[in-house]
Coordinates of C-alpha atoms in Angstrom, one line a residue:
Chain A
M70 CA -8.0 -17.2 -44.2
K71 CA -7.3 -13.7 -43.2
T72 CA -11.1 -13.0 -42.7
V73 CA -11.4 -16.1 -40.5
F74 CA -8.4 -14.9 -38.4
V75 CA -9.8 -11.4 -38.1
K76 CA -13.1 -12.8 -37.1
K77 CA -11.5 -14.9 -34.4
I78 CA -9.7 -11.8 -33.1
Y79 CA -13.0 -9.9 -32.9
I80 CA -14.7 -12.7 -31.1
A81 CA -11.8 -13.0 -28.7
A82 CA -11.9 -9.3 -28.1
I83 CA -15.6 -9.3 -27.4
C84 CA -15.3 -12.2 -25.1
A85 CA -12.5 -10.5 -23.2
V86 CA -14.5 -7.3 -22.8
L87 CA -17.5 -9.2 -21.6
A88 CA -15.3 -11.1 -19.1
V89 CA -13.9 -7.9 -17.8
V90 CA -17.4 -6.3 -17.4
F91 CA -18.6 -9.5 -15.6
L92 CA -15.6 -9.5 -13.3
N93 CA -16.0 -5.9 -12.4
F94 CA -19.7 -6.3 -11.8
Y95 CA -18.9 -8.9 -9.1
Q96 CA -15.5 -7.3 -8.2
K97 CA -16.2 -7.1 -4.4
E98 CA -17.2 -10.7 -4.1
I99 CA -14.3 -11.9 -6.3
K100 CA -11.8 -9.9 -4.4
N101 CA -13.2 -10.9 -1.0
G102 CA -13.0 -14.6 -2.1
F103 CA -9.4 -14.2 -3.2
Y104 CA -8.4 -12.4 0.0
A105 CA -10.1 -15.1 2.1
M106 CA -8.2 -17.8 0.2
S107 CA -4.9 -15.9 0.4
A108 CA -5.1 -14.5 3.9
P109 CA -3.2 -17.4 5.6
I110 CA -0.4 -17.3 3.0
Q111 CA -0.2 -13.5 3.1
R112 CA -0.1 -13.5 6.9
F113 CA 2.7 -16.0 6.9
F114 CA 4.7 -14.0 4.4
W115 CA 4.0 -10.8 6.3
Q116 CA 5.2 -12.2 9.6
T117 CA 8.2 -13.9 8.0
G118 CA 9.0 -10.6 6.3
T119 CA 8.8 -8.7 9.6
K120 CA 11.1 -11.1 11.4
T121 CA 13.6 -11.2 8.5
S122 CA 13.8 -7.5 8.1
D123 CA 14.2 -7.0 11.9
F124 CA 17.1 -9.5 11.9
F125 CA 18.9 -7.7 9.1
A126 CA 18.0 -4.2 10.4
T127 CA 19.5 -5.2 13.8
I128 CA 22.8 -6.3 12.2
Y129 CA 22.9 -3.2 10.0
R130 CA 22.2 -0.8 12.9
I131 CA 24.3 -2.4 15.7
K132 CA 26.6 0.7 15.9
Q133 CA 23.7 3.1 16.2
L134 CA 21.8 1.0 18.7
K135 CA 23.8 2.2 21.7
E136 CA 23.3 5.8 20.9
E137 CA 19.7 5.3 20.2
N138 CA 19.3 3.5 23.5
E139 CA 20.8 6.4 25.4
R140 CA 18.6 8.9 23.5
L141 CA 15.5 6.9 24.2
E142 CA 16.3 6.5 27.9
R143 CA 16.6 10.3 28.2
K144 CA 13.3 10.8 26.3
N145 CA 11.6 8.2 28.5
L146 CA 12.5 10.2 31.6
E147 CA 11.2 13.4 30.0
L148 CA 8.0 11.7 29.0
L149 CA 7.5 10.3 32.5
S150 CA 7.6 13.8 34.0
E151 CA 5.1 14.9 31.3
I152 CA 2.8 12.1 32.2
V153 CA 2.7 13.2 35.8
F154 CA 1.9 16.7 34.7
S155 CA -0.8 15.5 32.2
E156 CA -2.4 13.4 35.0
E157 CA -2.8 16.5 37.1
L158 CA -4.3 18.3 34.1
K159 CA -6.7 15.4 33.4
K160 CA -8.0 15.5 37.0
E161 CA -8.4 19.2 36.8
N162 CA -10.3 18.9 33.5
E163 CA -12.6 16.2 34.8
A164 CA -13.4 18.3 37.9
L165 CA -14.2 21.4 35.8
R166 CA -16.4 19.3 33.5
N167 CA -18.3 18.1 36.5
I168 CA -18.7 21.6 37.8
L169 CA -19.9 22.9 34.5
D170 CA -22.0 19.8 33.9
M171 CA -20.4 19.1 30.6
N172 CA -20.7 15.7 28.8
P173 CA -17.8 13.3 29.5
R174 CA -15.4 12.8 26.7
K175 CA -16.2 9.7 24.7
N176 CA -13.6 7.0 24.5
F177 CA -13.0 5.4 21.1
Q178 CA -14.8 2.2 20.3
L179 CA -12.3 0.0 18.6
I180 CA -12.2 -3.1 16.5
P181 CA -8.9 -4.9 16.5
A182 CA -7.5 -6.0 13.2
E183 CA -4.4 -7.5 11.6
A184 CA -2.6 -6.2 8.5
I185 CA -2.2 -9.1 6.0
G186 CA -0.8 -7.4 2.9
K187 CA 0.1 -4.3 1.1
D188 CA -1.3 -3.2 -2.3
I189 CA 1.1 -3.4 -5.2
G190 CA 2.2 0.1 -6.2
T191 CA 0.2 2.2 -3.8
D192 CA 0.3 3.0 -0.1
S193 CA -2.6 1.0 1.1
I194 CA -2.8 -2.1 3.1
L195 CA -5.4 -4.9 3.6
I196 CA -6.7 -5.9 7.0
N197 CA -8.7 -8.9 8.0
K198 CA -11.9 -7.1 9.1
G199 CA -14.8 -6.1 6.8
S200 CA -18.4 -5.1 6.7
E201 CA -19.5 -8.2 8.5
D202 CA -17.4 -7.0 11.5
G203 CA -18.9 -3.5 11.5
V204 CA -16.3 -1.7 9.4
F205 CA -17.4 1.1 7.1
P206 CA -15.5 3.4 4.7
G207 CA -14.1 6.5 6.2
M208 CA -13.3 5.0 9.7
P209 CA -9.9 6.0 11.0
V210 CA -7.3 3.3 11.8
I211 CA -4.7 3.7 14.6
T212 CA -1.9 1.6 16.2
P213 CA -2.0 0.6 19.9
Q214 CA 0.1 3.6 20.6
K215 CA -2.6 5.9 19.2
E216 CA -0.5 6.7 16.1
I217 CA -2.6 7.5 13.1
L218 CA -2.2 5.0 10.2
G219 CA -4.9 5.9 7.7
K220 CA -8.5 5.4 7.0
I221 CA -10.7 2.7 5.5
S222 CA -11.2 3.2 1.8
G223 CA -12.7 0.0 0.5
V224 CA -14.7 -2.6 2.4
Y225 CA -15.4 -6.2 1.5
G226 CA -17.3 -8.9 3.4
N227 CA -14.4 -10.0 5.6
F228 CA -11.6 -7.6 4.6
S229 CA -11.0 -3.9 4.2
R230 CA -8.5 -1.7 2.5
I231 CA -6.8 1.2 4.4
V232 CA -5.4 4.2 2.6
L233 CA -2.3 5.1 4.6
I234 CA -1.6 8.7 5.5
S235 CA 1.4 8.5 3.2
N236 CA -0.8 7.7 0.2
Q237 CA -0.6 10.5 -2.4
T238 CA -4.3 11.1 -2.2
S239 CA -4.2 11.6 1.6
S240 CA -4.2 15.0 3.3
F241 CA -5.4 16.1 6.7
A242 CA -5.1 18.9 9.2
V243 CA -2.5 18.7 12.0
K244 CA -1.2 20.8 14.9
V245 CA 2.2 21.0 16.5
L246 CA 2.2 19.5 20.0
S247 CA 3.5 22.4 21.9
D248 CA 2.3 25.6 23.5
K249 CA 2.5 27.4 20.2
D250 CA -0.6 27.4 18.1
I251 CA 0.9 26.1 14.8
S252 CA -1.3 24.3 12.4
G253 CA -0.8 22.9 8.9
L254 CA -1.7 20.2 6.5
V255 CA 0.0 16.8 6.2
R256 CA 0.1 15.4 2.7
G257 CA 1.2 11.9 1.6
K258 CA 4.1 11.6 -0.9
G259 CA 3.9 7.8 -1.5
N260 CA 6.4 5.2 -0.4
F261 CA 5.6 5.7 3.3
N262 CA 6.6 9.4 3.2
I263 CA 4.6 12.4 4.4
F264 CA 5.3 16.1 4.5
L265 CA 3.9 19.2 6.2
D266 CA 2.5 22.0 4.1
L267 CA 0.6 25.2 4.5
V268 CA 2.3 26.4 7.6
S269 CA 2.5 30.2 7.8
Q270 CA 5.9 31.8 7.4
G271 CA 5.7 33.5 10.7
S272 CA 5.5 30.1 12.6
E273 CA 8.5 28.8 14.3
L274 CA 8.9 25.1 13.3
K275 CA 11.9 23.2 14.5
E276 CA 13.2 19.7 14.0
G277 CA 11.8 17.3 16.6
D278 CA 8.4 19.0 16.9
V279 CA 5.7 16.4 17.3
L280 CA 2.6 16.6 15.2
R281 CA -0.9 15.5 16.2
T282 CA -4.2 15.3 14.2
D283 CA -6.5 18.3 14.4
S284 CA -10.3 18.0 14.2
A285 CA -10.4 20.8 11.6
G286 CA -11.2 19.2 8.2
G287 CA -13.0 16.3 9.9
S288 CA -11.0 13.5 8.5
Y289 CA -9.6 12.2 11.8
P290 CA -10.4 12.7 15.5
A291 CA -8.1 15.2 17.3
G292 CA -5.1 14.2 19.3
L293 CA -3.7 11.2 17.4
L294 CA 0.0 11.1 16.9
V295 CA 1.3 11.7 13.4
G296 CA 5.0 12.1 13.3
E297 CA 8.0 14.2 14.1
I298 CA 9.5 17.0 12.0
S299 CA 12.8 15.9 10.5
K300 CA 13.7 18.8 8.3
V301 CA 12.2 22.3 8.0
K302 CA 12.0 23.9 4.5
K303 CA 11.6 27.6 4.8
N304 CA 11.8 29.7 1.7
D305 CA 10.9 33.4 2.1
A306 CA 9.8 33.5 -1.6
E307 CA 7.1 31.0 -0.9
P308 CA 3.8 31.9 0.9
F309 CA 4.0 28.9 3.2
Q310 CA 6.6 26.8 5.0
Q311 CA 7.0 23.1 4.5
A312 CA 8.7 20.4 6.5
E313 CA 9.6 16.7 6.1
I314 CA 8.1 14.4 8.6
S315 CA 9.2 11.1 10.0
P316 CA 5.9 9.3 10.6
F317 CA 5.4 7.4 13.8
F318 CA 3.7 4.5 12.2
N319 CA 5.9 1.7 10.9
I320 CA 4.2 -0.6 8.5
R321 CA 6.8 -3.2 9.0
K322 CA 6.1 -3.4 12.8
T323 CA 2.4 -3.2 12.6
D324 CA 0.9 -6.4 14.0
V325 CA -2.3 -5.2 15.6
L326 CA -4.3 -2.2 14.4
F327 CA -7.5 -0.7 15.7
V328 CA -10.4 0.6 13.6
I329 CA -12.2 3.5 15.3
T330 CA -15.9 2.8 14.8
N331 CA -17.5 5.7 16.7
F332 CA -15.9 8.5 14.7
F333 CA -17.7 9.7 11.6
P334 CA -15.7 11.9 9.2
Y335 CA -17.3 15.2 8.1
S336 CA -18.8 15.1 4.6
P337 CA -19.4 18.5 2.9
N338 CA -22.6 17.1 1.4
E339 CA -24.2 16.6 4.8
Chain B
M289 CA 11.8 -19.2 -54.9
S290 CA 9.5 -20.7 -52.2
L291 CA 7.6 -18.6 -49.8
N292 CA 7.4 -20.1 -46.3
P293 CA 4.2 -19.0 -44.5
A294 CA 4.9 -17.2 -41.2
P295 CA 4.9 -19.7 -38.3
K296 CA 1.8 -19.7 -36.2
M297 CA 2.2 -18.1 -32.8
K298 CA 2.7 -20.9 -30.2
F299 CA 1.0 -20.9 -26.9
L300 CA 1.5 -23.7 -24.4
G301 CA 1.2 -26.7 -26.7
S302 CA -1.8 -29.0 -26.6
G303 CA -3.4 -31.6 -24.4
F304 CA -3.0 -32.3 -20.7
E305 CA 0.6 -31.1 -20.6
S306 CA -0.5 -27.7 -21.8
W307 CA -3.2 -27.5 -19.0
L308 CA -0.5 -28.4 -16.5
K309 CA 1.9 -25.8 -17.8
G310 CA -0.9 -23.2 -17.8
A311 CA -1.8 -24.1 -14.2
A312 CA 1.8 -23.8 -13.2
F313 CA 2.1 -20.4 -14.9
V314 CA -1.0 -19.1 -13.0
A315 CA 0.3 -20.5 -9.7
F316 CA 3.7 -18.8 -10.4
F317 CA 2.1 -15.4 -10.8
Y318 CA -0.2 -15.9 -7.8
F319 CA 2.9 -16.8 -5.8
L320 CA 4.7 -13.6 -7.0
A321 CA 1.6 -11.5 -6.0
M322 CA 1.7 -13.1 -2.5
L323 CA 5.4 -12.5 -2.2
Q324 CA 5.1 -8.9 -3.4
T325 CA 2.2 -7.9 -1.1
G326 CA 3.3 -9.9 2.0
F327 CA 7.0 -10.4 2.2
L328 CA 8.7 -7.7 0.0
V329 CA 6.8 -4.9 1.7
H330 CA 9.4 -5.1 4.4
F331 CA 12.4 -4.6 2.1
A332 CA 13.3 -1.8 -0.2
V333 CA 15.8 -2.1 -3.0
A334 CA 16.8 1.5 -2.4
P335 CA 15.2 4.1 0.0
A336 CA 11.5 3.9 -0.8
I337 CA 11.9 1.8 -3.9
F338 CA 10.1 -1.5 -3.8
P339 CA 10.5 -4.1 -6.7
N340 CA 7.5 -5.0 -8.8
L341 CA 8.0 -8.8 -9.3
I342 CA 5.1 -9.2 -11.7
L343 CA 6.3 -6.5 -14.1
L344 CA 9.8 -7.9 -13.9
A345 CA 8.6 -11.4 -14.6
I346 CA 6.6 -10.2 -17.7
I347 CA 9.6 -8.3 -19.1
I348 CA 12.0 -11.3 -18.6
I349 CA 9.5 -13.8 -20.1
N350 CA 9.2 -11.6 -23.2
F351 CA 12.9 -11.2 -23.5
L352 CA 13.7 -14.9 -23.2
E353 CA 11.0 -16.3 -25.4
S354 CA 10.6 -16.1 -29.2
P355 CA 8.8 -13.0 -30.4
R356 CA 6.3 -15.3 -32.0
A357 CA 5.6 -17.3 -28.8
G358 CA 2.5 -16.6 -26.7
K359 CA 3.6 -17.2 -23.1
G360 CA 4.2 -13.5 -22.7
F361 CA 0.5 -12.7 -23.4
F362 CA -0.7 -15.5 -21.1
G363 CA 1.6 -14.1 -18.4
A364 CA 0.4 -10.6 -19.0
I365 CA -3.3 -11.7 -18.5
F366 CA -2.7 -13.6 -15.3
G367 CA 0.0 -11.2 -13.9
G368 CA -2.3 -8.3 -14.6
F369 CA -5.3 -10.1 -13.1
F370 CA -3.5 -10.8 -9.8
W371 CA -2.1 -7.3 -9.8
D372 CA -5.6 -5.9 -10.0
I373 CA -6.9 -8.3 -7.4
F374 CA -4.3 -7.1 -4.9
S375 CA -4.8 -3.4 -5.6
Q376 CA -7.6 -0.8 -5.6
N377 CA -7.9 -0.7 -9.4
P378 CA -10.8 -2.3 -11.3
I379 CA -10.1 -5.8 -12.7
G380 CA -8.7 -5.4 -16.2
F381 CA -6.7 -2.2 -15.6
H382 CA -3.3 -3.8 -15.3
I383 CA -4.3 -6.7 -17.6
L384 CA -4.7 -4.1 -20.4
I385 CA -1.4 -2.3 -19.5
L386 CA 0.6 -5.5 -19.4
L387 CA -0.9 -6.8 -22.6
T388 CA 0.0 -3.5 -24.3
L389 CA 3.5 -3.7 -23.0
T390 CA 3.9 -7.3 -24.1
A391 CA 2.6 -6.5 -27.6
L392 CA 5.0 -3.6 -27.9
M393 CA 7.9 -5.7 -26.7
K394 CA 7.0 -8.5 -29.2
I395 CA 6.9 -6.0 -32.1
I396 CA 10.2 -4.4 -31.1
L397 CA 11.9 -7.7 -30.6
R398 CA 10.6 -9.1 -33.9
K399 CA 11.4 -6.2 -36.1
Y400 CA 14.2 -4.2 -34.6
V401 CA 16.2 -6.1 -31.9
R402 CA 17.8 -9.5 -32.0
F403 CA 19.9 -11.1 -29.3
S404 CA 22.6 -13.4 -30.8
S405 CA 23.2 -15.1 -27.5
I406 CA 19.6 -16.1 -27.1
R407 CA 18.4 -19.1 -29.1
Y408 CA 14.7 -19.5 -29.2
G409 CA 13.1 -23.0 -29.1

């Protein structure tokens, strides 16, 4: 009796191993099929979740809304004046490029996509564009406001997975958006958190400094908005400064995303 | 003195009813995965802590059923399968983890822990 039982266990185990091997051999097709089947339901849950969380967030933050409104109005006015200054600089830049006969700056080629779900347990999301739409691994993904979200890590037929910048495996070079030449490395901490590392001790970081991507490292194109420094951690015993960052991207308010298709990340093997 | 043989581990019964129960079980875990990946992303239990419904469901099922019953294993297989489908991991990764967790819980509940307030069917 015991031998028969043990035999059954062995057969079940072998069948299980074969099933797992088979499933992993066709993993991409199986996952693509499930995502295609689940996309309408996931999209419904995602949109319902966004609306519900906005509703509760509004109630929770009613007191702070007035102060935030005033702060944003002030910031808006500051930014308007910066826009005017930037427009002048842009015209000057174009004129100089023409004089020096330099190539014009390329605009990004973008594919619009929608977020339909988040992976369980990791900072990655699923979008509804895949290899059939011209998406390839390594392509950066941004919001309409040119805030960096992450990059494509896995591609299926009609869906792709984006590793967010807050994923613990993510790191990329950034610069502080100011006249000071301060650069560092942003690393993901998980749970939508990121922090700034490898900033030299001599640099003057302050709360509110805005970070943008840097082309050094080659992961992302330069100039995309990353976040704002919320807390500086300076310890003279450490070789580098660190800072906590409030990222600009908000996964809960991400309806439309754009995949940049004409940027190719640097690969050390090339 | 008579020796009663150990009762056989029960799964979902037999016949059409068991297929129906099985299908409902699979649909339940599929629904949990949809809820987890689509709806609960927008809510955190505490700052940056998001609940894992599949793991919670497996633990609760194992606590509430008899240590000799098999629904926990069934749940671990399908809960782990949907967890792997909606993540970057290869299929089988979380199935193995949840099966191991279920087996450990069953051993502990059978040999070392008994809840007097829970009566198993």
